[in-house]
PDB file of C-alpha atoms in Angstrom:
ATOM      1  CA  PRO G  27      -0.130   0.020  -0.200  1.00 45.00           C
ATOM      2  CA  ALA G  28       1.504   3.222  -0.984  1.00 51.00           C
ATOM      3  CA  ALA G  29       0.675   4.791   2.673  1.00 52.00           C
ATOM      4  CA  ALA G  30       2.752   2.307   3.574  1.00 54.00           C
ATOM      5  CA  THR G  31       6.237   2.970   1.181  1.00 56.00           C
ATOM      6  CA  ALA G  32       5.692   6.611   2.163  1.00 57.00           C
ATOM      7  CA  ASP G  33       6.563   5.494   5.382  1.00 86.00           C
ATOM      8  CA  TRP G  34       9.388   3.904   5.345  1.00 96.00           C
ATOM      9  CA  PHE G  35      10.728   6.513   4.081  1.00 97.00           C
ATOM     10  CA  GLY G  36      10.423   8.155   6.982  1.00 96.00           C
ATOM     11  CA  GLU G  37      13.034   6.820   9.178  1.00 97.00           C
ATOM     12  CA  TYR G  38      16.753   5.624   8.502  1.00 98.00           C
ATOM     13  CA  ARG G  39      16.535   1.768   7.683  1.00 98.00           C
ATOM     14  CA  ASP G  40      19.805  -0.679   8.095  1.00 98.00           C
ATOM     15  CA  TYR G  41      20.957  -3.176   5.563  1.00 98.00           C
ATOM     16  CA  HIS G  42      19.161  -5.241   6.376  1.00 98.00           C
ATOM     17  CA  ALA G  43      16.119  -3.934   5.360  1.00 98.00           C
ATOM     18  CA  ILE G  44      17.260  -1.655   2.688  1.00 99.00           C
ATOM     19  CA  THR G  45      18.067  -5.432   1.090  1.00 98.00           C
ATOM     20  CA  THR G  46      14.213  -6.258   2.487  1.00 98.00           C
ATOM     21  CA  HIS G  47      12.705  -3.389   0.435  1.00 98.00           C
ATOM     22  CA  LEU G  48      15.296  -3.694  -2.936  1.00 99.00           C
ATOM     23  CA  ARG G  49      14.297  -7.658  -3.345  1.00 98.00           C
ATOM     24  CA  GLU G  50      10.539  -6.036  -2.906  1.00 98.00           C
ATOM     25  CA  LEU G  51      11.141  -3.358  -5.626  1.00 98.00           C
ATOM     26  CA  ALA G  52      12.440  -6.155  -8.066  1.00 98.00           C
ATOM     27  CA  ALA G  53       9.946  -8.657  -7.358  1.00 98.00           C
ATOM     28  CA  LEU G  54       6.983  -5.980  -7.960  1.00 97.00           C
ATOM     29  CA  ALA G  55       8.224  -5.335 -11.982  1.00 96.00           C
ATOM     30  CA  PRO G  56       9.916  -9.080 -12.722  1.00 96.00           C
ATOM     31  CA  ASP G  57      10.078  -7.491 -16.591  1.00 95.00           C
ATOM     32  CA  ARG G  58      12.110  -4.110 -15.927  1.00 96.00           C
ATOM     33  CA  VAL G  59      13.806  -4.309 -12.463  1.00 98.00           C
ATOM     34  CA  ALA G  60      15.943  -7.568 -11.391  1.00 98.00           C
ATOM     35  CA  LEU G  61      18.541  -7.479  -7.787  1.00 98.00           C
ATOM     36  CA  GLU G  62      22.265  -8.924  -8.493  1.00 98.00           C
ATOM     37  CA  ALA G  63      24.391  -8.820  -6.011  1.00 98.00           C
ATOM     38  CA  VAL G  64      28.199  -7.735  -7.792  1.00 98.00           C
ATOM     39  CA  GLY G  65      30.284  -8.114  -5.262  1.00 98.00           C
ATOM     40  CA  ASN G  66      30.932  -9.120  -1.735  1.00 98.00           C
ATOM     41  CA  SER G  67      32.155  -7.151   0.935  1.00 98.00           C
ATOM     42  CA  LEU G  68      35.256  -7.572   3.234  1.00 97.00           C
ATOM     43  CA  GLU G  69      33.141  -9.193   6.218  1.00 98.00           C
ATOM     44  CA  ASN G  70      31.582 -11.222   3.158  1.00 98.00           C
ATOM     45  CA  ARG G  71      27.892  -8.930   2.969  1.00 98.00           C
ATOM     46  CA  PRO G  72      26.535  -8.931  -0.835  1.00 99.00           C
ATOM     47  CA  VAL G  73      26.540  -5.823  -2.392  1.00 99.00           C
ATOM     48  CA  TRP G  74      23.265  -5.623  -3.831  1.00 99.00           C
ATOM     49  CA  ALA G  75      22.712  -3.245  -7.462  1.00 99.00           C
ATOM     50  CA  LEU G  76      19.478  -3.249  -8.345  1.00 99.00           C
ATOM     51  CA  ARG G  77      18.998  -2.604 -12.393  1.00 98.00           C
ATOM     52  CA  ILE G  78      15.668  -1.091 -13.692  1.00 98.00           C
ATOM     53  CA  GLY G  79      14.579  -0.336 -17.149  1.00 96.00           C
ATOM     54  CA  GLY G  80      17.459  -1.258 -20.003  1.00 82.00           C
ATOM     55  CA  SER G  81      15.548  -3.381 -22.519  1.00 78.00           C
ATOM     56  CA  ALA G  82      15.801  -1.111 -25.274  1.00 81.00           C
ATOM     57  CA  ALA G  83      18.646  -1.482 -27.504  1.00 81.00           C
ATOM     58  CA  ASP G  84      19.415   2.529 -27.296  1.00 86.00           C
ATOM     59  CA  ALA G  85      19.225   2.412 -23.547  1.00 94.00           C
ATOM     60  CA  THR G  86      21.957   4.794 -21.867  1.00 96.00           C
ATOM     61  CA  PRO G  87      23.592   2.331 -18.940  1.00 96.00           C
ATOM     62  CA  MET G  88      23.699   4.640 -15.973  1.00 98.00           C
ATOM     63  CA  MET G  89      24.579   3.927 -11.959  1.00 98.00           C
ATOM     64  CA  ILE G  90      24.233   6.029  -8.335  1.00 99.00           C
ATOM     65  CA  ASP G  91      25.005   4.435  -5.684  1.00 98.00           C
ATOM     66  CA  GLY G  92      25.092   5.997  -1.620  1.00 98.00           C
ATOM     67  CA  THR G  93      27.370   5.237   1.424  1.00 97.00           C
ATOM     68  CA  LEU G  94      30.658   4.964   0.110  1.00 97.00           C
ATOM     69  CA  HIS G  95      31.395   6.915   3.680  1.00 96.00           C
ATOM     70  CA  ALA G  96      29.097   4.796   6.583  1.00 98.00           C
ATOM     71  CA  ARG G  97      27.786   7.448   8.396  1.00 98.00           C
ATOM     72  CA  GLU G  98      26.275   9.248   5.266  1.00 97.00           C
ATOM     73  CA  TRP G  99      23.240   7.224   6.041  1.00 98.00           C
ATOM     74  CA  ILE G 100      20.986   9.859   3.872  1.00 98.00           C
ATOM     75  CA  ALA G 101      22.582   8.535   0.877  1.00 98.00           C
ATOM     76  CA  ALA G 102      21.418   5.190   1.244  1.00 99.00           C
ATOM     77  CA  MET G 103      17.991   5.979   1.802  1.00 99.00           C
ATOM     78  CA  VAL G 104      17.591   8.604  -1.298  1.00 98.00           C
ATOM     79  CA  THR G 105      19.475   5.934  -3.224  1.00 99.00           C
ATOM     80  CA  THR G 106      16.958   3.861  -2.348  1.00 99.00           C
ATOM     81  CA  CYS G 107      14.365   6.061  -2.482  1.00 98.00           C
ATOM     82  CA  VAL G 108      15.433   6.655  -6.014  1.00 98.00           C
ATOM     83  CA  ALA G 109      14.313   3.106  -7.180  1.00 99.00           C
ATOM     84  CA  ASP G 110      11.585   3.203  -5.322  1.00 98.00           C
ATOM     85  CA  ARG G 111      10.164   6.280  -6.670  1.00 98.00           C
ATOM     86  CA  LEU G 112      11.283   4.855 -10.244  1.00 98.00           C
ATOM     87  CA  VAL G 113       9.525   1.623 -10.186  1.00 98.00           C
ATOM     88  CA  ARG G 114       6.157   2.503  -8.372  1.00 97.00           C
ATOM     89  CA  ASP G 115       5.934   5.095 -10.557  1.00 97.00           C
ATOM     90  CA  TYR G 116       6.489   3.895 -13.809  1.00 97.00           C
ATOM     91  CA  ASP G 117       2.561   3.425 -14.708  1.00 96.00           C
ATOM     92  CA  ARG G 118       1.465   7.229 -13.647  1.00 97.00           C
ATOM     93  CA  ASP G 119       4.175   9.321 -14.370  1.00 96.00           C
ATOM     94  CA  PRO G 120       5.323   9.711 -18.071  1.00 95.00           C
ATOM     95  CA  ALA G 121       8.741  10.970 -16.977  1.00 94.00           C
ATOM     96  CA  ILE G 122       9.314   8.370 -14.887  1.00 96.00           C
ATOM     97  CA  ARG G 123       8.168   6.146 -17.677  1.00 96.00           C
ATOM     98  CA  ALA G 124      10.681   7.555 -20.177  1.00 94.00           C
ATOM     99  CA  PHE G 125      13.046   7.655 -18.111  1.00 96.00           C
ATOM    100  CA  VAL G 126      13.155   4.270 -17.244  1.00 96.00           C
ATOM    101  CA  ASP G 127      11.978   2.545 -20.900  1.00 95.00           C
ATOM    102  CA  HIS G 128      15.680   4.476 -22.227  1.00 94.00           C
ATOM    103  CA  THR G 129      17.943   3.606 -19.385  1.00 96.00           C
ATOM    104  CA  ARG G 130      19.294   1.010 -17.993  1.00 97.00           C
ATOM    105  CA  LEU G 131      20.279   2.369 -14.579  1.00 98.00           C
ATOM    106  CA  TRP G 132      21.921   0.515 -11.540  1.00 98.00           C
ATOM    107  CA  VAL G 133      21.356   1.569  -8.325  1.00 99.00           C
ATOM    108  CA  VAL G 134      23.803   0.398  -5.175  1.00 99.00           C
ATOM    109  CA  PRO G 135      22.495   1.849  -1.636  1.00 99.00           C
ATOM    110  CA  VAL G 136      25.154   0.301   0.312  1.00 99.00           C
ATOM    111  CA  ALA G 137      28.484   0.198  -1.196  1.00 98.00           C
ATOM    112  CA  ASN G 138      30.070  -0.335   1.809  1.00 98.00           C
ATOM    113  CA  PRO G 139      27.615  -2.942   3.621  1.00 98.00           C
ATOM    114  CA  ASP G 140      30.377  -3.503   6.781  1.00 98.00           C
ATOM    115  CA  GLY G 141      30.671  -0.082   7.255  1.00 97.00           C
ATOM    116  CA  TYR G 142      27.453   0.681   7.505  1.00 99.00           C
ATOM    117  CA  GLN G 143      26.089  -1.907  10.183  1.00 98.00           C
ATOM    118  CA  TYR G 144      28.713  -0.674  12.204  1.00 98.00           C
ATOM    119  CA  ALA G 145      27.839   2.945  11.828  1.00 98.00           C
ATOM    120  CA  TRP G 146      23.922   1.467  12.917  1.00 98.00           C
ATOM    121  CA  SER G 147      25.894  -1.413  15.831  1.00 98.00           C
ATOM    122  CA  THR G 148      28.522   0.664  17.406  1.00 98.00           C
ATOM    123  CA  ASP G 149      29.905   4.119  16.141  1.00 97.00           C
ATOM    124  CA  ARG G 150      27.148   6.443  14.258  1.00 98.00           C
ATOM    125  CA  TYR G 151      30.021   8.409  13.124  1.00 97.00           C
ATOM    126  CA  TRP G 152      32.621   5.544  11.475  1.00 96.00           C
ATOM    127  CA  ARG G 153      33.334   6.471   8.342  1.00 95.00           C
ATOM    128  CA  LYS G 154      35.040   3.597   6.033  1.00 92.00           C
ATOM    129  CA  ASN G 155      34.999  -0.296   5.481  1.00 96.00           C
ATOM    130  CA  ARG G 156      35.858  -2.341   8.163  1.00 96.00           C
ATOM    131  CA  ARG G 157      39.652  -3.349   7.112  1.00 94.00           C
ATOM    132  CA  GLY G 158      41.683  -4.159   9.952  1.00 92.00           C
ATOM    133  CA  ARG G 159      42.056  -1.899  13.307  1.00 92.00           C
ATOM    134  CA  HIS G 160      41.041   1.350  11.036  1.00 90.00           C
ATOM    135  CA  GLY G 161      39.271   0.422   8.124  1.00 95.00           C
ATOM    136  CA  VAL G 162      39.944   1.950   4.528  1.00 94.00           C
ATOM    137  CA  ASP G 163      38.597   4.858   3.367  1.00 91.00           C
ATOM    138  CA  LEU G 164      36.947   3.628   0.190  1.00 92.00           C
ATOM    139  CA  ASN G 165      36.774   6.682  -1.923  1.00 88.00           C
ATOM    140  CA  ARG G 166      40.198   7.718  -1.993  1.00 88.00           C
ATOM    141  CA  ASN G 167      40.812   3.519  -2.693  1.00 83.00           C
ATOM    142  CA  PHE G 168      39.997   4.074  -6.228  1.00 88.00           C
ATOM    143  CA  ALA G 169      43.229   4.584  -9.228  1.00 64.00           C
ATOM    144  CA  VAL G 170      43.258   7.516 -10.345  1.00 75.00           C
ATOM    145  CA  ALA G 171      45.455   9.611  -8.764  1.00 68.00           C
ATOM    146  CA  PHE G 172      45.980   7.439  -6.223  1.00 66.00           C
ATOM    147  CA  GLY G 173      48.318   8.320  -3.613  1.00 59.00           C
ATOM    148  CA  GLY G 174      47.849  12.022  -4.175  1.00 68.00           C
ATOM    149  CA  ALA G 175      47.033  14.744  -2.209  1.00 72.00           C
ATOM    150  CA  GLY G 176      43.866  14.610   0.080  1.00 75.00           C
ATOM    151  CA  SER G 177      44.030  11.239   1.106  1.00 68.00           C
ATOM    152  CA  SER G 178      46.990  10.067   3.818  1.00 71.00           C
ATOM    153  CA  ARG G 179      48.860   6.729   4.114  1.00 82.00           C
ATOM    154  CA  ASN G 180      48.169   6.498   7.902  1.00 71.00           C
ATOM    155  CA  GLU G 181      45.682   4.219   8.661  1.00 84.00           C
ATOM    156  CA  ARG G 182      44.366   5.949  11.599  1.00 82.00           C
ATOM    157  CA  ASN G 183      43.476   8.709   9.151  1.00 60.00           C
ATOM    158  CA  GLU G 184      39.769   8.989   8.378  1.00 71.00           C
ATOM    159  CA  THR G 185      41.150   8.960   4.706  1.00 69.00           C
ATOM    160  CA  TYR G 186      43.782   6.694   4.369  1.00 66.00           C
ATOM    161  CA  ARG G 187      43.661   5.437   1.067  1.00 74.00           C
ATOM    162  CA  GLY G 188      44.690   1.400   1.411  1.00 79.00           C
ATOM    163  CA  ALA G 189      47.733  -0.194   0.741  1.00 74.00           C
ATOM    164  CA  TYR G 190      46.881   0.298  -2.771  1.00 84.00           C
ATOM    165  CA  ALA G 191      44.175   0.834  -5.831  1.00 81.00           C
ATOM    166  CA  PHE G 192      41.104  -1.130  -5.170  1.00 87.00           C
ATOM    167  CA  SER G 193      42.315  -2.961  -2.602  1.00 94.00           C
ATOM    168  CA  GLU G 194      39.047  -3.156  -1.189  1.00 94.00           C
ATOM    169  CA  PRO G 195      36.616  -5.801  -2.551  1.00 97.00           C
ATOM    170  CA  GLU G 196      33.746  -2.931  -1.953  1.00 97.00           C
ATOM    171  CA  THR G 197      35.346  -0.849  -4.575  1.00 96.00           C
ATOM    172  CA  SER G 198      36.282  -3.572  -6.549  1.00 96.00           C
ATOM    173  CA  ALA G 199      32.590  -4.281  -7.145  1.00 97.00           C
ATOM    174  CA  LEU G 200      32.000  -1.029  -7.893  1.00 97.00           C
ATOM    175  CA  ARG G 201      34.477  -1.021 -10.585  1.00 96.00           C
ATOM    176  CA  ASP G 202      33.666  -4.510 -11.714  1.00 97.00           C
ATOM    177  CA  LEU G 203      29.827  -3.469 -12.268  1.00 98.00           C
ATOM    178  CA  ALA G 204      30.692   0.098 -14.013  1.00 97.00           C
ATOM    179  CA  LYS G 205      33.405  -1.774 -16.457  1.00 96.00           C
ATOM    180  CA  ARG G 206      30.700  -4.750 -17.381  1.00 97.00           C
ATOM    181  CA  GLU G 207      27.699  -2.472 -17.917  1.00 96.00           C
ATOM    182  CA  ALA G 208      29.753   0.700 -19.713  1.00 96.00           C
ATOM    183  CA  ILE G 209      28.570   3.204 -17.610  1.00 97.00           C
ATOM    184  CA  ALA G 210      27.776   6.403 -19.201  1.00 96.00           C
ATOM    185  CA  LEU G 211      26.173   8.521 -17.092  1.00 97.00           C
ATOM    186  CA  HIS G 212      27.182   8.068 -12.756  1.00 97.00           C
ATOM    187  CA  VAL G 213      25.862   9.731  -9.510  1.00 98.00           C
ATOM    188  CA  ASP G 214      28.403   9.534  -6.046  1.00 97.00           C
ATOM    189  CA  PHE G 215      25.354  10.656  -3.448  1.00 98.00           C
ATOM    190  CA  HIS G 216      27.519  11.514   0.196  1.00 96.00           C
ATOM    191  CA  SER G 217      26.301  13.648   2.713  1.00 96.00           C
ATOM    192  CA  TYR G 218      27.147  16.714   3.177  1.00 95.00           C
ATOM    193  CA  GLY G 219      27.086  20.377   1.973  1.00 95.00           C
ATOM    194  CA  GLN G 220      23.898  20.889  -0.824  1.00 96.00           C
ATOM    195  CA  ILE G 221      26.798  20.717  -3.762  1.00 95.00           C
ATOM    196  CA  VAL G 222      27.040  18.965  -6.857  1.00 96.00           C
ATOM    197  CA  LEU G 223      31.082  18.004  -7.392  1.00 93.00           C
ATOM    198  CA  TYR G 224      32.491  17.507 -11.033  1.00 92.00           C
ATOM    199  CA  PRO G 225      35.750  15.996 -11.845  1.00 90.00           C
ATOM    200  CA  TRP G 226      38.561  16.759 -10.931  1.00 85.00           C
ATOM    201  CA  ALA G 227      38.764  16.439  -7.436  1.00 75.00           C
ATOM    202  CA  TYR G 228      42.413  15.462  -7.748  1.00 76.00           C
ATOM    203  CA  THR G 229      43.805  18.701  -9.396  1.00 74.00           C
ATOM    204  CA  ASP G 230      42.652  22.076 -10.676  1.00 84.00           C
ATOM    205  CA  LYS G 231      43.141  21.049 -14.038  1.00 83.00           C
ATOM    206  CA  PRO G 232      40.104  21.677 -15.985  1.00 89.00           C
ATOM    207  CA  ALA G 233      38.598  17.933 -16.939  1.00 83.00           C
ATOM    208  CA  LYS G 234      38.860  17.852 -21.263  1.00 87.00           C
ATOM    209  CA  ASP G 235      35.092  17.612 -21.055  1.00 91.00           C
ATOM    210  CA  ARG G 236      34.919  20.657 -17.987  1.00 89.00           C
ATOM    211  CA  ASP G 237      32.342  22.596 -20.247  1.00 92.00           C
ATOM    212  CA  ARG G 238      30.092  19.394 -20.464  1.00 93.00           C
ATOM    213  CA  LEU G 239      30.661  18.416 -17.178  1.00 94.00           C
ATOM    214  CA  ALA G 240      29.992  21.601 -16.153  1.00 95.00           C
ATOM    215  CA  ALA G 241      26.320  22.362 -18.208  1.00 94.00           C
ATOM    216  CA  LEU G 242      25.338  18.658 -16.677  1.00 95.00           C
ATOM    217  CA  GLY G 243      25.820  19.652 -13.535  1.00 96.00           C
ATOM    218  CA  ASP G 244      24.075  23.074 -13.675  1.00 95.00           C
ATOM    219  CA  ARG G 245      21.136  20.902 -14.727  1.00 96.00           C
ATOM    220  CA  MET G 246      21.092  18.872 -12.146  1.00 96.00           C
ATOM    221  CA  THR G 247      21.688  21.683  -9.176  1.00 97.00           C
ATOM    222  CA  SER G 248      18.673  23.399 -11.076  1.00 97.00           C
ATOM    223  CA  ALA G 249      16.663  20.868 -10.866  1.00 98.00           C
ATOM    224  CA  MET G 250      17.395  19.998  -7.615  1.00 97.00           C
ATOM    225  CA  VAL G 251      16.659  23.412  -6.386  1.00 97.00           C
ATOM    226  CA  ALA G 252      13.187  23.320  -7.715  1.00 97.00           C
ATOM    227  CA  ALA G 253      12.054  20.399  -6.056  1.00 97.00           C
ATOM    228  CA  HIS G 254      12.259  22.298  -2.356  1.00 97.00           C
ATOM    229  CA  GLN G 255      14.141  25.290  -2.751  1.00 96.00           C
ATOM    230  CA  THR G 256      16.989  24.274  -1.261  1.00 96.00           C
ATOM    231  CA  SER G 257      20.602  26.256  -1.589  1.00 93.00           C
ATOM    232  CA  TYR G 258      22.601  23.561  -3.396  1.00 96.00           C
ATOM    233  CA  ARG G 259      25.536  24.859  -5.731  1.00 94.00           C
ATOM    234  CA  LEU G 260      27.648  23.625  -8.695  1.00 94.00           C
ATOM    235  CA  SER G 261      31.452  23.234  -7.935  1.00 86.00           C
ATOM    236  CA  SER G 262      34.461  21.419  -9.317  1.00 76.00           C
ATOM    237  CA  GLY G 263      35.505  18.690  -6.937  1.00 73.00           C
ATOM    238  CA  VAL G 264      39.275  20.224  -5.939  1.00 68.00           C
ATOM    239  CA  ASP G 265      37.041  23.693  -5.481  1.00 71.00           C
ATOM    240  CA  PHE G 266      35.686  21.904  -2.799  1.00 80.00           C
ATOM    241  CA  TYR G 267      38.168  19.901  -1.180  1.00 75.00           C
ATOM    242  CA  PRO G 268      40.681  18.048  -2.580  1.00 75.00           C
ATOM    243  CA  ALA G 269      41.282  14.149  -2.685  1.00 80.00           C
ATOM    244  CA  ALA G 270      42.506  11.666  -4.475  1.00 76.00           C
ATOM    245  CA  GLY G 271      41.575   8.568  -5.746  1.00 83.00           C
ATOM    246  CA  THR G 272      38.391   9.312  -5.327  1.00 90.00           C
ATOM    247  CA  MET G 273      34.564   7.114  -7.350  1.00 95.00           C
ATOM    248  CA  THR G 274      33.536  10.051  -8.981  1.00 92.00           C
ATOM    249  CA  ASP G 275      37.532  10.815 -10.608  1.00 93.00           C
ATOM    250  CA  TRP G 276      38.253   6.918 -11.054  1.00 94.00           C
ATOM    251  CA  MET G 277      34.567   7.486 -13.491  1.00 95.00           C
ATOM    252  CA  TYR G 278      34.825  10.512 -15.577  1.00 93.00           C
ATOM    253  CA  GLY G 279      38.774   9.374 -16.238  1.00 94.00           C
ATOM    254  CA  GLU G 280      38.830   5.665 -16.125  1.00 88.00           C
ATOM    255  CA  ALA G 281      35.302   4.599 -17.030  1.00 91.00           C
ATOM    256  CA  GLY G 282      34.815   7.423 -19.370  1.00 92.00           C
ATOM    257  CA  ALA G 283      31.386   8.451 -17.806  1.00 95.00           C
ATOM    258  CA  MET G 284      29.672  12.039 -17.239  1.00 94.00           C
ATOM    259  CA  SER G 285      30.399  11.417 -13.783  1.00 95.00           C
ATOM    260  CA  TYR G 286      29.642  13.172 -10.634  1.00 96.00           C
ATOM    261  CA  THR G 287      29.250  13.546  -6.603  1.00 95.00           C
ATOM    262  CA  ILE G 288      26.356  15.220  -4.909  1.00 97.00           C
ATOM    263  CA  GLU G 289      26.708  16.315  -1.188  1.00 95.00           C
ATOM    264  CA  LEU G 290      23.441  16.014  -0.198  1.00 98.00           C
ATOM    265  CA  ARG G 291      21.585  17.633   2.993  1.00 98.00           C
ATOM    266  CA  PRO G 292      22.001  20.041   4.949  1.00 94.00           C
ATOM    267  CA  LYS G 293      23.999  22.927   4.652  1.00 93.00           C
ATOM    268  CA  TRP G 294      27.880  23.190   5.307  1.00 84.00           C
ATOM    269  CA  PRO G 295      29.908  23.324   7.310  1.00 82.00           C
ATOM    270  CA  GLY G 296      27.676  21.428  11.057  1.00 81.00           C
ATOM    271  CA  GLY G 297      30.153  19.424  12.406  1.00 86.00           C
ATOM    272  CA  LEU G 298      29.390  15.844  12.755  1.00 90.00           C
ATOM    273  CA  GLY G 299      26.020  16.313  13.583  1.00 89.00           C
ATOM    274  CA  GLY G 300      25.500  17.348   9.699  1.00 92.00           C
ATOM    275  CA  PHE G 301      26.032  13.963   9.279  1.00 95.00           C
ATOM    276  CA  VAL G 302      22.258  13.132  11.288  1.00 94.00           C
ATOM    277  CA  LEU G 303      19.336  14.751   9.234  1.00 96.00           C
ATOM    278  CA  PRO G 304      15.898  14.460  10.799  1.00 96.00           C
ATOM    279  CA  ARG G 305      14.624  12.008   9.860  1.00 96.00           C
ATOM    280  CA  GLU G 306      12.185  14.842   8.572  1.00 96.00           C
ATOM    281  CA  GLN G 307      14.181  15.342   6.225  1.00 97.00           C
ATOM    282  CA  ILE G 308      14.141  11.949   4.436  1.00 98.00           C
ATOM    283  CA  ARG G 309      11.941  12.068   2.251  1.00 97.00           C
ATOM    284  CA  PRO G 310      12.223  16.096   0.351  1.00 97.00           C
ATOM    285  CA  THR G 311      15.802  15.241   0.257  1.00 98.00           C
ATOM    286  CA  CYS G 312      14.742  11.902  -1.806  1.00 98.00           C
ATOM    287  CA  ASP G 313      12.711  14.320  -4.165  1.00 98.00           C
ATOM    288  CA  GLU G 314      16.215  16.326  -4.952  1.00 98.00           C
ATOM    289  CA  GLY G 315      17.923  13.430  -5.121  1.00 98.00           C
ATOM    290  CA  LEU G 316      15.594  11.833  -7.996  1.00 98.00           C
ATOM    291  CA  ALA G 317      15.488  15.165  -9.245  1.00 98.00           C
ATOM    292  CA  ALA G 318      19.441  14.952  -9.685  1.00 98.00           C
ATOM    293  CA  VAL G 319      19.171  11.535 -11.765  1.00 98.00           C
ATOM    294  CA  LEU G 320      15.930  12.407 -14.106  1.00 97.00           C
ATOM    295  CA  ALA G 321      17.805  15.659 -14.958  1.00 96.00           C
ATOM    296  CA  LEU G 322      21.355  14.213 -15.710  1.00 95.00           C
ATOM    297  CA  ARG G 323      19.513  12.241 -18.086  1.00 92.00           C
ATOM    298  CA  GLY G 324      17.309  14.566 -19.620  1.00 86.00           C
ATOM    299  CA  ALA G 325      20.255  16.932 -20.135  1.00 84.00           C
ATOM    300  CA  ALA G 326      22.713  14.371 -21.004  1.00 81.00           C
ATOM    301  CA  GLU G 327      19.995  13.123 -23.972  1.00 78.00           C
ATOM    302  CA  ARG G 328      20.305  16.762 -25.662  1.00 71.00           C
ATOM    303  CA  SER G 329      23.818  17.326 -25.875  1.00 63.00           C
ATOM    304  CA  GLU G 330      26.327  15.096 -27.353  1.00 50.00           C
ATOM    305  CA  ALA G 331      27.923  11.819 -26.340  1.00 49.00           C
ATOM    306  CA  PRO G 332      30.873  12.116 -24.351  1.00 48.00           C
ATOM    307  CA  GLY G 333      34.472  11.694 -26.107  1.00 45.00           C
ATOM    308  CA  ARG G 334      34.946   8.047 -24.470  1.00 39.00           C
TER     309      ARG G 334
END
């Protein structure tokens, strides 16, 4: 029932509840939705990816993910909510039907299952995965500028990058999915700061496709603002803060996707409390996330394909 569905997004959900919800979505529309484990975490939890749409030969391969950083719970809810809306509103919303009919979207709400569960059970502000005692920052473990400024070699540091690029099974699973599906459009959802970021994060040298990245990013930013008049802004990654080995830089630089990091609510700065977004804001933030995904797909269709 619709009321129960709406209520599901009235509070935060752990890894198991999200997994169950993804299974339910796959069962609702088996002709256009499928759930796949694309890898396993260090502690052997499946990294789940929900595929929506994609039957058309010309479907654009797209991917969204959340919770590379375990404490960013709103990212898990927003990605799950985007999937929920695309599945449930297919028959009643022409914009959603058009999106699903012409897109093959992969949704990975919990890219860091062990860290996410640890943030539920033990330490609400845990960021990294569960490698050893201190964990690896998965968003510094990708193979673009690995080891550069904005990442740390000290495993106690919050931005510890790991022993080598793709040392972690969670980042390897995302890499393998992106390569296998030849992903063309990508959003990595994080919190927080209300900002849309495009490559590069590791250098202030402009990306080859900078103008197009900025133009598509501008469409996403405008769509997010329009949903609830929340102030989102657009920036290059490095202008927000320098970071090396990020997923977005790798998705753009190595996988050839138009790739973005979206920092969801609340506004920056807000200390650790910013990671604990009040649950009344889950649904409106979901609206903003869906608006961004639809806008990126629509804007990309209206501009030329990237030179891969």
